[in-house]
Amino acid sequence: MKKNFFIRIAAGFLALLMLAAALVACADKPGEGENTTAAQAGSESKPNETTASIYDENGYLLDKLPEKMNLGGDISLLYWSDVENTEFEVLETTGDLVENAIFKRDLNVQDRLGVTIVYSSTPGNNNNNAAYTNYVKNAINNGDTIDIFASYSMTTANIATLGLAENLLEYKSMDFTAPWWPADLINETTINNKLFFCSGDISTNLLYMMYTVFFNKSIISDFNLESPYDLVAANEWTFEKFMEMANTVCDTSNVGSSEYIYGFNTTSAVHVDPFFYGAGLRTLERGEDGTPVISDSWHSEKTESVIAGANAFLTSAASVTSTPDVFLTNRSLFTMSRAVYAKNSLANADVEFGIAVTPKYDKEQENYATCLAFPASLYGISTSSQRKEDASVVLEALASEGYRTVTPMLFEVSLKSKYAQDSETGKMFDLIRETVVFDLGRLYTTVFNKRTYQLFRNAMVAATYTSYSSLFKAESKQMDSYLKNLLKSFE
């Protein structure tokens, strides 16, 4: 199982946290440290030199930045105004725990660094992808300063391909070995020692956008079905078992009635992508020399089996793509949605629910795999910035502070506790978060004319199924051309 890239508070780790806390308690009181600019800090600066531990009083890892700096002035941060969930520019405390944590994060970072983060925004979601990209491009061409930009995943990736983003690996202030930066994201998106964007605990939407299977516990009980929790623990949570359970609850003599119980529903075809990634498939992988190549798993016999099986299931009487959402009215055993569904939809619904990771293809598959939805934020440093070093410090500090301040509130308090209905839910969220996978082809999907998701998604939900293998073969030469265009961005 992949190393957890976010905060993990587990019972087995408690002893270490207690030891860290004890070390802090026994240490001399930390001093104020020297006021330091990013340029003065350099790679040899020792973080928090007067502390006796690399952990804070709550047991969370500290970053390697100086304890106190005086960057001075403003650092501009352009974000997408149509972001789905709060992540930027919280101006005051509210009744929302996560928003309060974001407010606290920004205050702490600005006070620590001696800098003001100046937020501005423009639409940048999927519908405004091109508009946001053009906004950044025009701003740079006009000599306007943008230090940091953050937007919808596809949008930020587009900006990177235009040569408008700095290589983040050149900035020593950014420690990409730290847990606030997902190791899989950094590894997958670094090519030729270049990394144009990052995300992690700096983004609330990265956690919110983890795909999750939600199940109706009452229907499980009524039909005497096995618990998904037990199936996951026994390594028996597979596509076959998932579809078998979904088919069990369907009385096909009653199809279409207002009382009909579906085995599975989702509110949009966009939510079927996890079936591809849950099977351990991806569109791009690394060749022997580390260069990205078209993955065999994008067009293998296994892929054909997964997509044909998903299509048969998704177009059967057991499944429905519906609006309004029948899961919210206790008429569906399973639904597939993002983790934030627990907060935004189920918190006020009369549904007794549990959650599970996306099923595996079969028992032989080594790990579960979680797909990340596109509306997660990716951050970069603009080539137009006159303060690139300082911008890198701000990014590192925001991510590090978010790791200790925002993520515990969002994940431990909100998703795992406030919006959970049983003790198993928290453990399952941990597993989901541990198994998030990143696919370079998915992130740079615009370069591939969006075929890195449309090809398999469209085949899964097609009313009349056509061999996926033949569909891919017809476009394979174009895929090679798309890949060459992507690699040019990293030359």
Short mmCIF file of C-alpha atoms in Angstrom, two decimals:
data_model
loop_
_atom_site.label_atom_id
_atom_site.label_comp_id
_atom_site.label_asym_id
_atom_site.label_seq_id
_atom_site.Cartn_x
_atom_site.Cartn_y
_atom_site.Cartn_z
CA MET A 1 0.00 0.00 0.00
CA LYS A 2 1.29 3.42 -0.85
CA LYS A 3 2.59 5.69 1.82
CA ASN A 4 -0.10 7.97 3.16
CA PHE A 5 0.52 11.47 1.81
CA PHE A 6 -1.74 13.32 4.18
CA ILE A 7 -1.94 13.42 7.96
CA ARG A 8 -2.50 9.99 9.46
CA ILE A 9 -3.58 9.82 13.05
CA ALA A 10 -3.81 6.15 13.91
CA ALA A 11 -3.83 4.34 17.22
CA GLY A 12 -0.57 2.61 16.39
CA PHE A 13 1.11 5.99 16.01
CA LEU A 14 -0.08 7.33 19.35
CA ALA A 15 3.04 6.31 21.22
CA LEU A 16 5.26 8.23 18.85
CA LEU A 17 3.11 11.32 19.12
CA MET A 18 3.21 11.15 22.91
CA LEU A 19 6.98 10.85 22.79
CA ALA A 20 7.23 13.85 20.48
CA ALA A 21 4.98 15.87 22.77
CA ALA A 22 7.10 14.89 25.74
CA LEU A 23 10.26 16.02 23.99
CA VAL A 24 8.68 19.38 23.25
CA ALA A 25 7.52 19.78 26.82
CA CYS A 26 11.02 19.07 28.14
CA ALA A 27 12.75 21.39 25.71
CA ASP A 28 13.86 24.92 26.36
CA LYS A 29 11.35 27.53 25.25
CA PRO A 30 11.91 28.31 21.55
CA GLY A 31 13.43 31.66 20.71
CA GLU A 32 12.08 34.10 18.17
CA GLY A 33 14.67 33.24 15.50
CA GLU A 34 16.16 35.67 13.03
CA ASN A 35 14.14 37.71 10.56
CA THR A 36 15.18 36.20 7.24
CA THR A 37 14.31 36.75 3.62
CA ALA A 38 13.96 33.82 1.21
CA ALA A 39 17.24 34.71 -0.49
CA GLN A 40 19.06 34.82 2.86
CA ALA A 41 17.54 31.55 4.04
CA GLY A 42 19.22 29.38 1.40
CA SER A 43 19.55 25.64 1.53
CA GLU A 44 21.75 25.62 4.64
CA SER A 45 19.31 27.34 6.99
CA LYS A 46 18.31 25.10 9.88
CA PRO A 47 14.61 25.23 10.73
CA ASN A 48 13.45 26.04 14.22
CA GLU A 49 16.99 25.69 15.54
CA THR A 50 15.98 26.32 19.14
CA THR A 51 13.36 23.58 19.29
CA ALA A 52 14.10 20.09 20.54
CA SER A 53 11.78 18.31 18.15
CA ILE A 54 10.85 18.24 14.49
CA TYR A 55 7.21 18.00 15.61
CA ASP A 56 4.87 20.64 16.96
CA GLU A 57 3.04 20.42 20.29
CA ASN A 58 0.34 18.28 18.69
CA GLY A 59 2.75 15.83 17.13
CA TYR A 60 2.60 17.15 13.55
CA LEU A 61 5.78 17.37 11.51
CA LEU A 62 7.26 20.85 11.13
CA ASP A 63 8.67 22.18 7.89
CA LYS A 64 12.29 23.15 7.28
CA LEU A 65 11.71 26.86 6.78
CA PRO A 66 13.15 29.31 9.31
CA GLU A 67 10.87 29.87 12.27
CA LYS A 68 10.53 33.58 11.52
CA MET A 69 11.12 35.48 8.27
CA ASN A 70 10.59 38.99 6.98
CA LEU A 71 9.87 38.69 3.28
CA GLY A 72 8.03 42.01 3.24
CA GLY A 73 5.56 43.37 0.72
CA ASP A 74 2.91 41.43 -1.15
CA ILE A 75 2.75 38.05 -2.83
CA SER A 76 -0.12 37.82 -5.31
CA LEU A 77 -2.16 34.64 -5.61
CA LEU A 78 -4.64 34.23 -8.47
CA TYR A 79 -7.28 31.57 -7.87
CA TRP A 80 -10.35 30.23 -9.63
CA SER A 81 -13.44 32.05 -8.39
CA ASP A 82 -15.74 29.15 -9.32
CA VAL A 83 -13.94 26.64 -7.10
CA GLU A 84 -16.48 24.09 -5.85
CA ASN A 85 -15.53 24.16 -2.16
CA THR A 86 -13.94 26.86 -0.03
CA GLU A 87 -10.16 26.93 -0.32
CA PHE A 88 -9.04 30.55 -0.75
CA GLU A 89 -9.39 33.97 0.84
CA VAL A 90 -11.53 33.45 3.94
CA LEU A 91 -11.88 37.00 5.26
CA GLU A 92 -13.36 36.29 8.67
CA THR A 93 -14.23 33.47 11.01
CA THR A 94 -17.62 31.83 10.51
CA GLY A 95 -19.51 28.88 11.90
CA ASP A 96 -17.73 26.58 9.46
CA LEU A 97 -14.84 24.66 11.00
CA VAL A 98 -12.87 24.28 7.78
CA GLU A 99 -13.28 27.93 6.77
CA ASN A 100 -12.07 28.98 10.21
CA ALA A 101 -9.02 26.75 9.78
CA ILE A 102 -8.23 28.33 6.38
CA PHE A 103 -8.55 31.79 7.96
CA LYS A 104 -6.15 30.74 10.72
CA ARG A 105 -3.72 29.20 8.23
CA ASP A 106 -3.41 32.39 6.22
CA LEU A 107 -2.93 34.55 9.30
CA ASN A 108 -0.25 32.23 10.67
CA VAL A 109 1.65 32.11 7.39
CA GLN A 110 1.56 35.86 6.83
CA ASP A 111 2.67 36.55 10.40
CA ARG A 112 5.45 34.00 10.22
CA LEU A 113 6.79 35.13 6.85
CA GLY A 114 6.23 38.86 7.28
CA VAL A 115 4.35 39.05 4.01
CA THR A 116 0.84 39.83 2.78
CA ILE A 117 -0.90 37.35 0.49
CA VAL A 118 -2.99 39.37 -1.95
CA TYR A 119 -5.74 37.24 -3.45
CA SER A 120 -7.46 37.88 -6.77
CA SER A 121 -9.72 35.61 -8.76
CA THR A 122 -11.22 34.83 -12.13
CA PRO A 123 -13.40 31.90 -13.28
CA GLY A 124 -11.33 28.82 -14.10
CA ASN A 125 -13.39 25.63 -13.84
CA ASN A 126 -13.92 23.15 -16.67
CA ASN A 127 -16.26 25.51 -18.52
CA ASN A 128 -13.84 28.41 -18.06
CA ASN A 129 -10.63 26.49 -18.69
CA ALA A 130 -9.61 28.47 -21.76
CA ALA A 131 -10.72 31.79 -20.26
CA TYR A 132 -8.52 31.35 -17.16
CA THR A 133 -5.58 30.23 -19.26
CA ASN A 134 -5.94 33.27 -21.52
CA TYR A 135 -6.28 35.53 -18.49
CA VAL A 136 -2.91 34.34 -17.17
CA LYS A 137 -1.28 34.49 -20.61
CA ASN A 138 -2.55 38.02 -21.28
CA ALA A 139 -1.54 39.22 -17.81
CA ILE A 140 2.00 37.97 -18.36
CA ASN A 141 2.19 39.47 -21.86
CA ASN A 142 0.97 42.82 -20.48
CA GLY A 143 3.61 42.84 -17.78
CA ASP A 144 1.15 42.28 -14.92
CA THR A 145 2.59 40.39 -12.00
CA ILE A 146 1.14 37.07 -10.94
CA ASP A 147 3.29 35.33 -8.37
CA ILE A 148 1.23 32.21 -7.70
CA PHE A 149 -1.70 30.80 -9.65
CA ALA A 150 -4.10 28.06 -8.61
CA SER A 151 -6.94 26.57 -10.57
CA TYR A 152 -8.91 23.55 -11.70
CA SER A 153 -6.53 20.68 -12.41
CA MET A 154 -6.91 20.70 -16.23
CA THR A 155 -6.55 24.49 -16.32
CA THR A 156 -3.30 24.61 -14.35
CA ALA A 157 -1.85 21.82 -16.49
CA ASN A 158 -2.73 23.80 -19.62
CA ILE A 159 -0.84 26.82 -18.30
CA ALA A 160 2.18 24.61 -17.69
CA THR A 161 2.24 23.37 -21.29
CA LEU A 162 2.35 26.98 -22.53
CA GLY A 163 5.63 27.60 -20.70
CA LEU A 164 4.04 30.00 -18.20
CA ALA A 165 4.93 28.04 -15.07
CA GLU A 166 8.24 27.80 -13.24
CA ASN A 167 10.02 24.51 -12.58
CA LEU A 168 9.31 24.09 -8.86
CA LEU A 169 12.23 21.72 -8.37
CA GLU A 170 14.60 24.68 -8.74
CA TYR A 171 13.39 26.21 -5.48
CA LYS A 172 15.11 24.79 -2.42
CA SER A 173 12.47 26.09 -0.03
CA MET A 174 10.03 23.48 -1.33
CA ASP A 175 10.51 20.10 0.33
CA PHE A 176 8.67 17.60 -1.84
CA THR A 177 9.65 14.75 0.49
CA ALA A 178 7.35 16.23 3.15
CA PRO A 179 3.93 14.63 3.77
CA TRP A 180 1.98 17.76 2.78
CA TRP A 181 2.99 17.08 -0.84
CA PRO A 182 1.53 13.77 -2.17
CA ALA A 183 4.47 11.63 -3.22
CA ASP A 184 2.55 9.94 -6.04
CA LEU A 185 1.53 13.30 -7.55
CA ILE A 186 5.09 14.63 -7.45
CA ASN A 187 6.57 11.42 -8.86
CA GLU A 188 4.04 11.11 -11.66
CA THR A 189 4.20 14.72 -12.84
CA THR A 190 7.98 15.18 -12.71
CA ILE A 191 9.55 14.65 -16.15
CA ASN A 192 13.15 15.43 -17.10
CA ASN A 193 13.58 16.85 -13.59
CA LYS A 194 10.86 19.41 -14.18
CA LEU A 195 7.73 19.91 -12.09
CA PHE A 196 5.38 22.71 -13.06
CA PHE A 197 2.65 22.41 -10.43
CA CYS A 198 1.90 20.88 -7.07
CA SER A 199 -0.92 20.22 -4.65
CA GLY A 200 -1.62 18.44 -1.40
CA ASP A 201 -2.57 19.78 2.01
CA ILE A 202 -2.49 23.25 0.47
CA SER A 203 -5.78 22.30 -1.25
CA THR A 204 -8.99 21.41 0.58
CA ASN A 205 -10.43 20.25 -2.72
CA LEU A 206 -7.79 17.56 -3.12
CA LEU A 207 -9.32 15.71 -0.16
CA TYR A 208 -12.88 16.60 -1.08
CA MET A 209 -12.43 15.18 -4.60
CA MET A 210 -11.45 11.62 -3.64
CA TYR A 211 -13.91 9.22 -5.25
CA THR A 212 -15.82 7.11 -2.76
CA VAL A 213 -18.43 4.36 -2.84
CA PHE A 214 -21.36 5.20 -0.55
CA PHE A 215 -23.68 2.36 0.51
CA ASN A 216 -27.10 2.28 2.14
CA LYS A 217 -26.79 0.38 5.41
CA SER A 218 -30.54 -0.19 5.71
CA ILE A 219 -30.69 -1.92 2.33
CA ILE A 220 -27.64 -4.00 3.27
CA SER A 221 -29.53 -5.14 6.36
CA ASP A 222 -32.90 -5.66 4.64
CA PHE A 223 -31.37 -7.98 2.03
CA ASN A 224 -28.99 -9.66 4.47
CA LEU A 225 -25.98 -8.66 2.39
CA GLU A 226 -22.36 -8.75 3.48
CA SER A 227 -20.88 -5.54 4.87
CA PRO A 228 -18.50 -3.76 2.49
CA TYR A 229 -16.32 -3.10 5.53
CA ASP A 230 -15.90 -6.84 6.08
CA LEU A 231 -15.37 -7.48 2.38
CA VAL A 232 -12.58 -4.88 2.21
CA ALA A 233 -10.91 -6.38 5.28
CA ALA A 234 -11.13 -9.88 3.76
CA ASN A 235 -9.75 -8.75 0.38
CA GLU A 236 -13.05 -9.73 -1.26
CA TRP A 237 -14.28 -6.27 -2.25
CA THR A 238 -14.09 -6.80 -6.02
CA PHE A 239 -16.05 -5.64 -9.07
CA GLU A 240 -17.72 -9.03 -9.21
CA LYS A 241 -18.90 -8.84 -5.59
CA PHE A 242 -19.99 -5.22 -5.98
CA MET A 243 -22.13 -5.99 -9.05
CA GLU A 244 -23.50 -9.18 -7.50
CA MET A 245 -24.75 -7.25 -4.48
CA ALA A 246 -26.22 -4.52 -6.70
CA ASN A 247 -28.13 -7.07 -8.77
CA THR A 248 -29.43 -8.83 -5.67
CA VAL A 249 -31.59 -5.90 -4.55
CA CYS A 250 -33.32 -5.37 -7.91
CA ASP A 251 -36.80 -6.76 -8.51
CA THR A 252 -36.91 -6.34 -12.26
CA SER A 253 -40.67 -6.86 -12.34
CA ASN A 254 -40.95 -3.46 -10.70
CA VAL A 255 -38.58 -1.46 -12.94
CA GLY A 256 -39.45 2.20 -13.29
CA SER A 257 -41.88 2.41 -10.39
CA SER A 258 -41.48 5.03 -7.70
CA GLU A 259 -40.64 2.25 -5.24
CA TYR A 260 -38.00 0.56 -7.37
CA ILE A 261 -34.69 -0.09 -5.57
CA TYR A 262 -31.60 0.24 -7.73
CA GLY A 263 -28.36 -1.55 -7.08
CA PHE A 264 -26.31 1.47 -8.14
CA ASN A 265 -26.92 5.04 -9.15
CA THR A 266 -24.85 8.07 -9.94
CA THR A 267 -25.93 11.55 -10.85
CA SER A 268 -23.59 11.92 -13.84
CA ALA A 269 -21.54 9.84 -16.25
CA VAL A 270 -18.44 11.69 -15.01
CA HIS A 271 -18.59 9.55 -11.88
CA VAL A 272 -17.86 6.26 -13.67
CA ASP A 273 -14.13 7.04 -14.13
CA PRO A 274 -13.28 5.26 -10.85
CA PHE A 275 -14.16 1.89 -12.41
CA PHE A 276 -11.17 2.34 -14.76
CA TYR A 277 -8.71 3.48 -12.10
CA GLY A 278 -10.06 1.14 -9.43
CA ALA A 279 -8.97 -1.77 -11.60
CA GLY A 280 -5.38 -0.52 -11.43
CA LEU A 281 -5.44 0.86 -14.97
CA ARG A 282 -3.92 4.11 -16.23
CA THR A 283 -3.34 5.90 -19.51
CA LEU A 284 0.37 6.73 -19.24
CA GLU A 285 3.21 4.98 -17.46
CA ARG A 286 7.00 5.23 -17.33
CA GLY A 287 9.22 3.56 -19.89
CA GLU A 288 12.55 1.95 -18.96
CA ASP A 289 14.30 5.32 -19.12
CA GLY A 290 11.62 7.02 -17.04
CA THR A 291 10.01 8.83 -19.98
CA PRO A 292 6.20 8.68 -20.11
CA VAL A 293 4.79 6.22 -22.65
CA ILE A 294 1.29 5.06 -23.55
CA SER A 295 0.40 2.47 -20.93
CA ASP A 296 -0.37 -1.06 -22.05
CA SER A 297 -3.11 -1.02 -19.43
CA TRP A 298 -4.94 1.66 -21.41
CA HIS A 299 -5.73 -0.88 -24.12
CA SER A 300 -5.07 -4.36 -22.68
CA GLU A 301 -7.32 -7.42 -22.55
CA LYS A 302 -7.96 -6.57 -18.92
CA THR A 303 -9.08 -3.09 -19.92
CA GLU A 304 -11.51 -4.55 -22.45
CA SER A 305 -12.87 -6.83 -19.73
CA VAL A 306 -13.26 -3.95 -17.25
CA ILE A 307 -14.98 -1.60 -19.68
CA ALA A 308 -17.23 -4.23 -21.25
CA GLY A 309 -18.27 -5.42 -17.79
CA ALA A 310 -18.86 -1.88 -16.56
CA ASN A 311 -20.96 -1.11 -19.62
CA ALA A 312 -23.12 -4.21 -19.15
CA PHE A 313 -23.66 -3.25 -15.52
CA LEU A 314 -24.20 0.49 -15.99
CA THR A 315 -26.76 -0.03 -18.74
CA SER A 316 -28.68 -2.76 -16.89
CA ALA A 317 -31.82 -2.46 -14.80
CA ALA A 318 -29.61 -2.48 -11.70
CA SER A 319 -28.15 0.94 -12.48
CA VAL A 320 -29.38 4.43 -13.24
CA THR A 321 -27.87 7.82 -13.91
CA SER A 322 -30.42 10.06 -12.26
CA THR A 323 -31.32 13.53 -11.21
CA PRO A 324 -32.65 13.91 -8.60
CA ASP A 325 -30.37 11.55 -6.73
CA VAL A 326 -32.29 8.37 -5.75
CA PHE A 327 -29.61 7.47 -3.19
CA LEU A 328 -30.84 10.38 -1.07
CA THR A 329 -34.33 8.84 -0.96
CA ASN A 330 -33.16 5.36 0.09
CA ARG A 331 -33.76 3.87 -3.34
CA SER A 332 -30.24 2.79 -4.24
CA LEU A 333 -27.82 0.39 -2.58
CA PHE A 334 -24.67 2.08 -3.92
CA THR A 335 -23.67 5.40 -5.35
CA MET A 336 -20.30 6.66 -6.55
CA SER A 337 -19.36 10.23 -5.73
CA ARG A 338 -16.66 12.46 -4.31
CA ALA A 339 -15.86 12.44 -0.59
CA VAL A 340 -17.45 15.88 -0.21
CA TYR A 341 -20.81 14.22 -1.01
CA ALA A 342 -20.90 13.23 2.66
CA LYS A 343 -20.76 16.90 3.65
CA ASN A 344 -22.76 18.55 0.90
CA SER A 345 -25.55 16.03 0.38
CA LEU A 346 -25.74 13.30 3.00
CA ALA A 347 -25.33 15.48 6.08
CA ASN A 348 -28.94 16.62 5.77
CA ALA A 349 -30.42 13.45 4.23
CA ASP A 350 -32.39 10.77 6.02
CA VAL A 351 -30.04 8.01 4.89
CA GLU A 352 -28.10 5.59 7.06
CA PHE A 353 -24.92 5.25 5.04
CA GLY A 354 -21.43 3.85 5.08
CA ILE A 355 -18.50 4.35 2.73
CA ALA A 356 -16.06 2.06 0.93
CA VAL A 357 -13.05 2.34 -1.31
CA THR A 358 -13.60 1.65 -5.03
CA PRO A 359 -13.63 -2.14 -5.56
CA LYS A 360 -10.64 -3.96 -7.02
CA TYR A 361 -10.74 -5.75 -10.35
CA ASP A 362 -10.14 -9.08 -8.59
CA LYS A 363 -8.49 -10.56 -5.48
CA GLU A 364 -5.14 -10.82 -7.23
CA GLN A 365 -4.89 -7.05 -7.65
CA GLU A 366 -2.35 -5.92 -5.07
CA ASN A 367 -3.84 -2.60 -3.96
CA TYR A 368 -7.08 -0.70 -4.06
CA ALA A 369 -6.89 2.44 -6.17
CA THR A 370 -8.81 5.71 -5.73
CA CYS A 371 -9.52 8.10 -8.58
CA LEU A 372 -9.33 11.85 -7.96
CA ALA A 373 -12.01 14.02 -9.56
CA PHE A 374 -10.91 16.86 -11.83
CA PRO A 375 -12.09 19.83 -9.65
CA ALA A 376 -9.01 19.68 -7.40
CA SER A 377 -6.68 22.67 -7.30
CA LEU A 378 -3.14 22.61 -8.67
CA TYR A 379 -0.71 25.42 -7.76
CA GLY A 380 2.17 26.91 -9.73
CA ILE A 381 4.56 29.86 -9.76
CA SER A 382 4.18 32.22 -12.72
CA THR A 383 7.11 32.99 -14.98
CA SER A 384 6.10 36.66 -14.65
CA SER A 385 6.75 36.75 -10.91
CA GLN A 386 9.48 39.11 -9.75
CA ARG A 387 9.59 37.26 -6.43
CA LYS A 388 9.83 33.61 -7.42
CA GLU A 389 11.95 32.54 -4.44
CA ASP A 390 9.57 34.24 -2.01
CA ALA A 391 6.58 32.72 -3.81
CA SER A 392 8.09 29.27 -3.30
CA VAL A 393 8.43 29.99 0.42
CA VAL A 394 4.77 31.00 0.59
CA LEU A 395 3.69 27.80 -1.17
CA GLU A 396 5.72 25.64 1.19
CA ALA A 397 4.43 27.49 4.24
CA LEU A 398 0.78 27.32 3.11
CA ALA A 399 1.03 23.59 2.49
CA SER A 400 2.87 22.92 5.75
CA GLU A 401 0.46 25.04 7.80
CA GLY A 402 -2.48 23.45 6.01
CA TYR A 403 -1.16 20.03 6.98
CA ARG A 404 -1.25 20.97 10.65
CA THR A 405 -4.25 23.34 10.67
CA VAL A 406 -6.72 22.75 7.84
CA THR A 407 -6.48 19.05 7.01
CA PRO A 408 -7.01 17.83 10.60
CA MET A 409 -10.16 19.94 10.76
CA LEU A 410 -11.40 18.90 7.33
CA PHE A 411 -10.57 15.24 7.51
CA GLU A 412 -10.43 14.24 11.15
CA VAL A 413 -13.28 16.43 12.37
CA SER A 414 -15.52 17.04 9.38
CA LEU A 415 -15.36 14.02 7.09
CA LYS A 416 -14.33 11.33 9.56
CA SER A 417 -16.41 12.46 12.51
CA LYS A 418 -19.02 15.11 11.84
CA TYR A 419 -20.33 13.52 8.66
CA ALA A 420 -19.62 9.89 9.54
CA GLN A 421 -22.15 7.53 11.05
CA ASP A 422 -19.98 4.73 12.44
CA SER A 423 -16.45 4.04 13.67
CA GLU A 424 -15.54 2.16 10.50
CA THR A 425 -16.05 5.23 8.32
CA GLY A 426 -12.90 6.92 9.60
CA LYS A 427 -10.79 3.85 8.87
CA MET A 428 -12.23 3.65 5.37
CA PHE A 429 -11.49 7.32 4.68
CA ASP A 430 -7.90 6.61 5.69
CA LEU A 431 -7.73 3.77 3.17
CA ILE A 432 -9.32 5.88 0.43
CA ARG A 433 -6.86 8.69 1.03
CA GLU A 434 -3.89 6.30 1.08
CA THR A 435 -4.80 4.80 -2.27
CA VAL A 436 -5.36 7.94 -4.38
CA VAL A 437 -3.55 7.55 -7.70
CA PHE A 438 -2.41 10.22 -10.15
CA ASP A 439 -2.20 9.64 -13.89
CA LEU A 440 -0.15 12.03 -16.00
CA GLY A 441 -2.51 11.47 -18.92
CA ARG A 442 -5.50 12.46 -16.82
CA LEU A 443 -3.84 15.63 -15.51
CA TYR A 444 -2.71 16.69 -18.98
CA THR A 445 -5.90 15.47 -20.62
CA THR A 446 -6.38 18.65 -22.67
CA VAL A 447 -3.17 17.86 -24.56
CA PHE A 448 -4.78 14.53 -25.47
CA ASN A 449 -7.97 16.23 -26.65
CA LYS A 450 -9.55 14.78 -23.48
CA ARG A 451 -9.34 11.24 -24.87
CA THR A 452 -7.51 10.10 -21.74
CA TYR A 453 -10.86 9.96 -20.01
CA GLN A 454 -13.49 10.30 -22.72
CA LEU A 455 -12.42 7.15 -24.54
CA PHE A 456 -13.11 4.75 -21.67
CA ARG A 457 -15.88 6.81 -20.06
CA ASN A 458 -17.94 7.02 -23.22
CA ALA A 459 -17.52 3.29 -23.84
CA MET A 460 -18.69 2.47 -20.32
CA VAL A 461 -21.97 4.32 -20.64
CA ALA A 462 -22.69 3.74 -24.35
CA ALA A 463 -26.22 2.48 -25.03
CA THR A 464 -24.80 0.13 -27.65
CA TYR A 465 -21.41 -1.25 -26.72
CA THR A 466 -18.60 -1.26 -29.27
CA SER A 467 -15.37 -3.11 -28.61
CA TYR A 468 -13.17 -0.76 -26.62
CA SER A 469 -10.07 -2.32 -28.12
CA SER A 470 -11.21 -1.41 -31.62
CA LEU A 471 -12.04 2.13 -30.50
CA PHE A 472 -8.57 2.57 -29.06
CA LYS A 473 -6.83 1.02 -32.05
CA ALA A 474 -8.55 3.51 -34.37
CA GLU A 475 -7.02 6.40 -32.39
CA SER A 476 -3.67 4.92 -31.38
CA LYS A 477 -1.57 6.92 -33.89
CA GLN A 478 -3.18 10.13 -32.71
CA MET A 479 -2.39 9.17 -29.11
CA ASP A 480 1.31 8.93 -30.01
CA SER A 481 1.14 12.40 -31.55
CA TYR A 482 -0.52 13.81 -28.45
CA LEU A 483 2.21 12.28 -26.27
CA LYS A 484 4.96 13.85 -28.36
CA ASN A 485 3.34 17.25 -27.92
CA LEU A 486 3.24 16.74 -24.15
CA LEU A 487 6.88 15.75 -23.94
CA LYS A 488 7.89 18.90 -25.79
CA SER A 489 6.66 20.86 -22.76
CA PHE A 490 9.34 19.21 -20.64
CA GLU A 491 12.30 19.69 -22.98
#
